[in-house]
Tab-separated table of C-alpha atoms and ligand atoms in Angstrom:
chain	number	residue	atom	x	y	z
U	1	MET	CA	-13.207	11.363	-0.159
U	2	LYS	CA	-12.304	7.869	-1.342
U	3	LEU	CA	-10.520	7.714	-4.690
U	4	ILE	CA	-10.787	4.509	-6.732
U	5	ARG	CA	-9.848	3.289	-10.190
U	6	VAL	CA	-12.005	0.659	-11.885
U	7	GLY	CA	-11.629	-1.472	-15.010
U	8	LEU	CA	-9.222	-3.843	-16.718
U	9	SER	CA	-5.531	-3.699	-15.850
U	10	GLU	CA	-3.804	-0.702	-17.481
U	11	LYS	CA	-7.226	0.557	-18.654
U	12	GLU	CA	-8.630	1.669	-15.296
U	13	VAL	CA	-10.971	4.660	-15.165
U	14	PRO	CA	-10.899	7.057	-12.183
U	15	GLY	CA	-13.813	7.090	-9.801
U	16	VAL	CA	-14.976	8.018	-6.330
U	17	LEU	CA	-16.524	5.675	-3.768
U	18	LEU	CA	-19.461	7.543	-2.211
U	19	GLU	CA	-20.696	7.184	1.365
U	20	ASN	CA	-23.739	5.233	0.092
U	21	GLY	CA	-21.422	2.654	-1.533
U	22	ASP	CA	-21.890	3.851	-5.124
U	23	ARG	CA	-18.755	3.724	-7.245
U	24	VAL	CA	-19.173	6.752	-9.504
U	25	ASN	CA	-17.190	7.230	-12.698
U	26	VAL	CA	-15.373	10.585	-12.724
U	27	ALA	CA	-13.752	10.260	-16.164
U	28	GLY	CA	-15.631	13.479	-16.956
U	29	PHE	CA	-13.274	15.351	-14.643
U	30	GLY	CA	-10.653	14.697	-17.313
U	31	GLU	CA	-7.714	13.553	-15.155
U	32	ASP	CA	-6.346	10.273	-13.848
U	33	PHE	CA	-4.940	9.992	-10.301
U	34	ASN	CA	-1.301	10.565	-11.233
U	35	GLU	CA	1.670	12.788	-10.354
U	36	ARG	CA	0.197	15.807	-12.120
U	37	PHE	CA	-3.193	15.354	-10.398
U	38	PHE	CA	-1.761	15.093	-6.885
U	39	GLY	CA	0.798	17.831	-7.518
U	40	SER	CA	-1.860	20.351	-8.531
U	41	ASN	CA	-4.299	20.025	-5.619
U	42	GLY	CA	-6.229	17.450	-7.617
U	43	PRO	CA	-8.218	16.052	-4.687
U	44	GLU	CA	-9.535	19.525	-3.747
U	45	ARG	CA	-10.334	20.375	-7.373
U	46	LEU	CA	-12.098	17.039	-7.821
U	47	ARG	CA	-14.103	17.587	-4.639
U	48	ALA	CA	-15.299	20.979	-5.930
U	49	TRP	CA	-16.130	19.506	-9.358
U	50	LEU	CA	-18.056	16.617	-7.773
U	51	ALA	CA	-20.221	19.007	-5.763
U	52	GLY	CA	-21.559	20.436	-9.029
U	53	GLN	CA	-22.333	17.084	-10.699
U	54	ARG	CA	-25.696	15.341	-10.914
U	55	ASP	CA	-26.352	11.759	-12.007
U	56	LEU	CA	-22.782	10.639	-12.565
U	57	PRO	CA	-22.596	7.136	-14.094
U	58	CYS	CA	-21.747	4.252	-11.762
U	59	PHE	CA	-19.386	1.390	-12.521
U	60	ALA	CA	-21.001	-2.053	-12.780
U	61	PRO	CA	-20.638	-4.027	-9.512
U	62	THR	CA	-18.677	-6.753	-11.280
U	63	GLU	CA	-16.021	-4.413	-12.664
U	64	ARG	CA	-12.508	-4.943	-11.279
U	65	MET	CA	-10.994	-2.600	-8.715
U	66	GLY	CA	-7.575	-1.438	-9.874
U	67	PRO	CA	-4.937	0.275	-7.762
U	68	PRO	CA	-6.440	3.651	-6.716
U	69	ILE	CA	-3.587	5.675	-8.233
U	70	THR	CA	-1.518	5.341	-11.415
U	71	ARG	CA	1.900	3.684	-11.255
U	72	PRO	CA	4.104	5.975	-9.128
U	73	SER	CA	7.687	7.127	-9.603
U	74	LYS	CA	8.660	5.081	-6.562
U	75	ILE	CA	7.394	2.665	-3.952
U	76	ILE	CA	9.454	3.030	-0.779
U	77	CYS	CA	8.982	0.661	2.131
U	78	VAL	CA	10.075	0.842	5.757
U	79	GLY	CA	11.414	-2.414	7.187
U	80	LEU	CA	11.283	-3.668	10.781
U	81	ASN	CA	9.051	-0.804	11.962
U	82	TYR	CA	7.221	-2.835	14.653
U	83	ALA	CA	9.294	-4.125	17.571
U	84	ASP	CA	7.543	-7.529	17.682
U	85	HIS	CA	8.126	-8.060	13.964
U	86	ALA	CA	11.834	-7.250	14.343
U	87	ARG	CA	11.953	-9.837	17.148
U	88	GLU	CA	10.258	-12.554	15.067
U	89	SER	CA	12.704	-11.727	12.246
U	90	GLY	CA	15.564	-12.338	14.670
U	91	VAL	CA	17.053	-8.828	14.483
U	92	PRO	CA	17.162	-5.856	16.898
U	93	LEU	CA	14.824	-2.884	16.364
U	94	PRO	CA	16.939	-0.567	14.176
U	95	PRO	CA	17.987	2.818	15.627
U	96	GLU	CA	16.716	4.651	12.526
U	97	PRO	CA	14.297	3.546	9.791
U	98	VAL	CA	15.412	0.762	7.449
U	99	ILE	CA	14.222	1.667	3.962
U	100	PHE	CA	14.110	-0.255	0.700
U	101	PHE	CA	12.578	0.062	-2.737
U	102	LYS	CA	9.985	-2.124	-4.367
U	103	ALA	CA	9.795	-2.209	-8.184
U	104	THR	CA	6.827	-0.152	-9.404
U	105	THR	CA	5.946	-3.045	-11.753
U	106	ALA	CA	4.853	-4.995	-8.633
U	107	PHE	CA	1.872	-2.613	-8.490
U	108	CYS	CA	-1.606	-4.219	-8.871
U	109	GLY	CA	-5.250	-4.064	-7.793
U	110	PRO	CA	-6.471	-5.063	-4.315
U	111	ASN	CA	-8.157	-8.319	-5.354
U	112	ASP	CA	-5.936	-9.411	-8.226
U	113	PRO	CA	-4.487	-12.927	-7.924
U	114	LEU	CA	-1.133	-13.232	-6.164
U	115	VAL	CA	1.230	-14.785	-8.704
U	116	ILE	CA	3.870	-16.859	-6.884
U	117	PRO	CA	6.952	-16.252	-9.012
U	118	ARG	CA	8.875	-19.028	-10.790
U	119	GLY	CA	11.213	-20.851	-8.434
U	120	SER	CA	9.760	-19.290	-5.266
U	121	LYS	CA	9.532	-21.448	-2.143
U	122	LYS	CA	9.129	-18.673	0.449
U	123	THR	CA	6.457	-16.213	-0.694
U	124	ASP	CA	5.183	-14.404	2.418
U	125	TRP	CA	2.563	-11.794	3.364
U	126	GLU	CA	2.821	-8.366	5.102
U	127	VAL	CA	-0.243	-6.222	5.841
U	128	GLU	CA	0.759	-2.543	5.923
U	129	LEU	CA	-0.529	0.998	6.114
U	130	ALA	CA	0.743	2.915	3.080
U	131	PHE	CA	0.329	6.539	2.067
U	132	VAL	CA	0.638	8.660	-1.068
U	133	ILE	CA	2.586	11.912	-1.333
U	134	GLY	CA	0.568	14.985	-2.336
U	135	HIS	CA	3.216	17.697	-2.721
U	136	VAL	CA	6.880	17.643	-3.748
U	137	ALA	CA	8.785	16.981	-0.516
U	138	ARG	CA	12.441	17.896	0.144
U	139	TYR	CA	13.996	18.428	3.586
U	140	VAL	CA	10.601	18.405	5.297
U	141	ASN	CA	10.350	19.074	9.039
U	142	GLU	CA	8.444	16.511	11.044
U	143	SER	CA	5.981	19.217	12.187
U	144	ASP	CA	5.050	19.962	8.524
U	145	ALA	CA	5.264	16.411	7.260
U	146	LEU	CA	1.603	15.367	7.312
U	147	LYS	CA	0.725	18.312	5.017
U	148	HIS	CA	2.543	16.364	2.287
U	149	VAL	CA	0.173	13.369	2.474
U	150	ALA	CA	-2.495	13.066	-0.246
U	151	GLY	CA	-4.089	10.053	1.408
U	152	TYR	CA	-3.797	6.630	2.983
U	153	LEU	CA	-4.322	3.144	1.604
U	154	LEU	CA	-3.967	-0.558	2.347
U	155	HIS	CA	-0.942	-2.474	1.006
U	156	ASN	CA	0.138	-6.119	1.109
U	157	ASP	CA	3.943	-5.989	0.908
U	158	TYR	CA	4.446	-9.504	-0.495
U	159	SER	CA	7.976	-10.756	0.057
U	160	GLU	CA	10.001	-13.729	-1.206
U	161	ARG	CA	12.094	-14.455	1.890
U	162	GLU	CA	14.791	-16.546	0.257
U	163	TRP	CA	15.379	-13.886	-2.398
U	164	GLN	CA	15.173	-11.097	0.200
U	165	LEU	CA	17.502	-12.609	2.793
U	166	GLU	CA	19.521	-15.510	1.371
U	167	ARG	CA	20.554	-14.372	-2.102
U	168	GLY	CA	22.911	-11.504	-1.184
U	169	GLY	CA	22.600	-7.774	-1.743
U	170	GLN	CA	19.491	-5.727	-1.124
U	171	TRP	CA	15.966	-6.717	-0.095
U	172	VAL	CA	14.610	-5.386	-3.416
U	173	LYS	CA	15.061	-8.819	-5.066
U	174	GLY	CA	12.510	-10.379	-2.735
U	175	LYS	CA	10.017	-7.496	-2.857
U	176	SER	CA	9.552	-6.769	-6.538
U	177	ALA	CA	7.831	-9.636	-8.390
U	178	ASP	CA	4.716	-8.807	-10.402
U	179	THR	CA	1.603	-8.666	-8.135
U	180	PHE	CA	3.734	-8.184	-4.983
U	181	ALA	CA	2.167	-4.753	-4.281
U	182	PRO	CA	-1.647	-4.919	-4.182
U	183	LEU	CA	-2.906	-1.438	-3.273
U	184	GLY	CA	-6.370	-0.210	-2.348
U	185	PRO	CA	-9.312	-0.685	-2.688
U	186	TRP	CA	-9.365	3.079	-2.176
U	187	LEU	CA	-7.145	6.028	-1.340
U	188	ALA	CA	-8.712	7.821	1.645
U	189	THR	CA	-7.960	11.542	1.825
U	190	PRO	CA	-6.559	12.571	5.241
U	191	ASP	CA	-9.896	14.046	6.432
U	192	GLU	CA	-11.276	10.462	6.492
U	193	ILE	CA	-8.737	9.327	9.104
U	194	ALA	CA	-9.056	10.620	12.683
U	195	ASN	CA	-5.640	9.386	13.850
U	196	VAL	CA	-3.376	7.537	11.456
U	197	GLN	CA	-1.349	6.212	14.397
U	198	ASP	CA	-4.404	4.429	15.829
U	199	LEU	CA	-5.660	2.081	13.107
U	200	ARG	CA	-6.155	-1.665	13.437
U	201	LEU	CA	-4.480	-3.753	10.742
U	202	TRP	CA	-5.000	-7.478	10.279
U	203	LEU	CA	-4.384	-10.315	7.832
U	204	LYS	CA	-5.814	-13.849	7.486
U	205	VAL	CA	-4.549	-16.789	5.448
U	206	ASN	CA	-7.199	-19.411	4.576
U	207	GLY	CA	-9.431	-17.903	7.268
U	208	LYS	CA	-6.824	-18.077	10.060
U	209	MET	CA	-5.833	-14.767	11.648
U	210	ARG	CA	-2.073	-14.329	11.245
U	211	GLN	CA	-1.529	-10.602	11.865
U	212	ASP	CA	-3.634	-8.380	14.156
U	213	SER	CA	-2.085	-5.189	15.473
U	214	SER	CA	-2.368	-1.406	15.450
U	215	THR	CA	-0.438	1.402	13.774
U	216	ALA	CA	-0.031	2.685	17.351
U	217	ASN	CA	2.750	0.086	17.652
U	218	MET	CA	4.976	1.530	14.918
U	219	ALA	CA	8.502	2.448	16.003
U	220	PHE	CA	8.602	5.385	13.555
U	221	GLY	CA	5.319	7.132	12.720
U	222	VAL	CA	4.192	8.571	9.390
U	223	ALA	CA	5.406	12.131	10.088
U	224	HIS	CA	8.860	10.931	11.106
U	225	ILE	CA	9.122	8.644	8.069
U	226	ILE	CA	8.350	11.513	5.655
U	227	SER	CA	10.826	13.860	7.305
U	228	TYR	CA	13.460	11.118	7.413
U	229	LEU	CA	13.100	10.075	3.757
U	230	THR	CA	13.297	13.659	2.510
U	231	GLN	CA	16.761	14.055	4.022
U	232	PHE	CA	17.908	11.514	1.398
U	233	MET	CA	15.674	12.013	-1.662
U	234	THR	CA	12.864	14.071	-3.179
U	235	LEU	CA	9.408	12.584	-2.853
U	236	LEU	CA	7.093	13.303	-5.787
U	237	PRO	CA	3.309	13.591	-5.808
U	238	GLY	CA	1.872	10.106	-6.243
U	239	ASP	CA	4.833	8.310	-4.652
U	240	VAL	CA	3.793	5.424	-2.383
U	241	ILE	CA	5.402	4.935	1.034
U	242	SER	CA	4.621	1.752	2.982
U	243	THR	CA	5.175	1.873	6.718
U	244	GLY	CA	6.156	-1.669	7.697
U	245	THR	CA	4.359	-4.743	8.948
U	246	PRO	CA	3.396	-5.948	12.434
U	247	PRO	CA	4.263	-9.463	13.690
U	248	GLY	CA	2.662	-12.618	12.332
U	249	VAL	CA	4.284	-13.011	8.912
U	250	GLY	CA	5.009	-16.516	7.613
U	251	LEU	CA	8.716	-16.188	8.367
U	252	GLY	CA	7.870	-15.628	12.040
U	253	GLN	CA	5.793	-18.835	12.477
U	254	LYS	CA	7.420	-21.855	14.119
U	255	PRO	CA	8.043	-23.567	11.784
U	256	PRO	CA	7.757	-20.897	9.049
U	257	VAL	CA	4.665	-21.015	6.812
U	258	TYR	CA	4.763	-19.837	3.196
U	259	LEU	CA	2.127	-19.407	0.518
U	260	ASN	CA	1.082	-22.045	-2.011
U	261	PRO	CA	-1.222	-21.942	-5.048
U	262	GLY	CA	-4.853	-21.850	-3.914
U	263	ASP	CA	-4.183	-20.069	-0.629
U	264	VAL	CA	-6.580	-17.193	0.134
U	265	ILE	CA	-5.147	-14.051	1.704
U	266	GLU	CA	-7.505	-11.451	3.237
U	267	LEU	CA	-6.424	-8.242	4.956
U	268	GLY	CA	-7.669	-4.876	6.118
U	269	VAL	CA	-6.919	-1.597	7.859
U	270	THR	CA	-9.571	0.455	9.692
U	271	SER	CA	-11.162	3.023	7.328
U	272	LEU	CA	-9.117	1.758	4.373
U	273	GLY	CA	-11.174	-1.268	3.317
U	274	GLN	CA	-10.155	-4.847	2.655
U	275	GLN	CA	-8.269	-6.864	0.073
U	276	ARG	CA	-8.553	-10.517	-0.984
U	277	GLN	CA	-6.003	-12.365	-3.065
U	278	VAL	CA	-5.956	-15.979	-4.235
U	279	ALA	CA	-2.453	-17.323	-4.837
U	280	ARG	CA	-1.564	-19.051	-8.072
U	281	ALA	CA	1.654	-20.286	-9.696
U	282	ALA	CA	3.391	-18.177	-12.329
U	283	ASP	CA	2.767	-19.272	-15.957
Q	1	LIG	ZN1	7.003	-4.621	4.488
């Protein structure tokens, strides 16, 4: 099942993308895709409800895709999780996962404009596989970890490199501007994904392929990441975890290439759809 949310920002309505491409409105189910929904077997309940529905209304084709879940309690990202990306960043592959937070206000829809923040000179792209937690997770064993996943989705972990790396302190400063976390277009439940560690992920800027790799190349896989994080904190239903980017970011080009207003960024992950953002300057 592919969960979507459609409509104006902050007014999205939950829906399901059917195999035939129809985007059906499931407001009649009475729940949004939030912590309570995921924490109460929402996807299974929705699946059962859907099976009994006839003639659900469809969203108009022109209606905006929002992020496929409501704003989560946290967005946690893994840094330097592909050996080639660590190399292009000029640092060794870390012995255990590097993790950082991204402000939840960075959250936005998959095709919303990228707003280059005021004063930014080094806004960069990062195609990533992300996933959403389905059950409260504390001290989870790696062998049980994937049972805690509600689904998988595409994420562009936009990053302001100067603010991330040259302004002192934590990476969070360079990861958290508004529109720096486009998510979706859909959340795919785990049954849609044969092997999450064998998905192609790619990203183009102005039509030129910049990133093209596979989740097979991750240093730390999804199950390990969940187990690892839950040694430090509780993960709540609806939390978003992003698993790191492969090589080919702007910082890694020689010389580095960063985004400017008018640039078009397109990206995708197998089975998780595509995103398209057009960059513009902040107001
Ligand atoms: Zn990242």
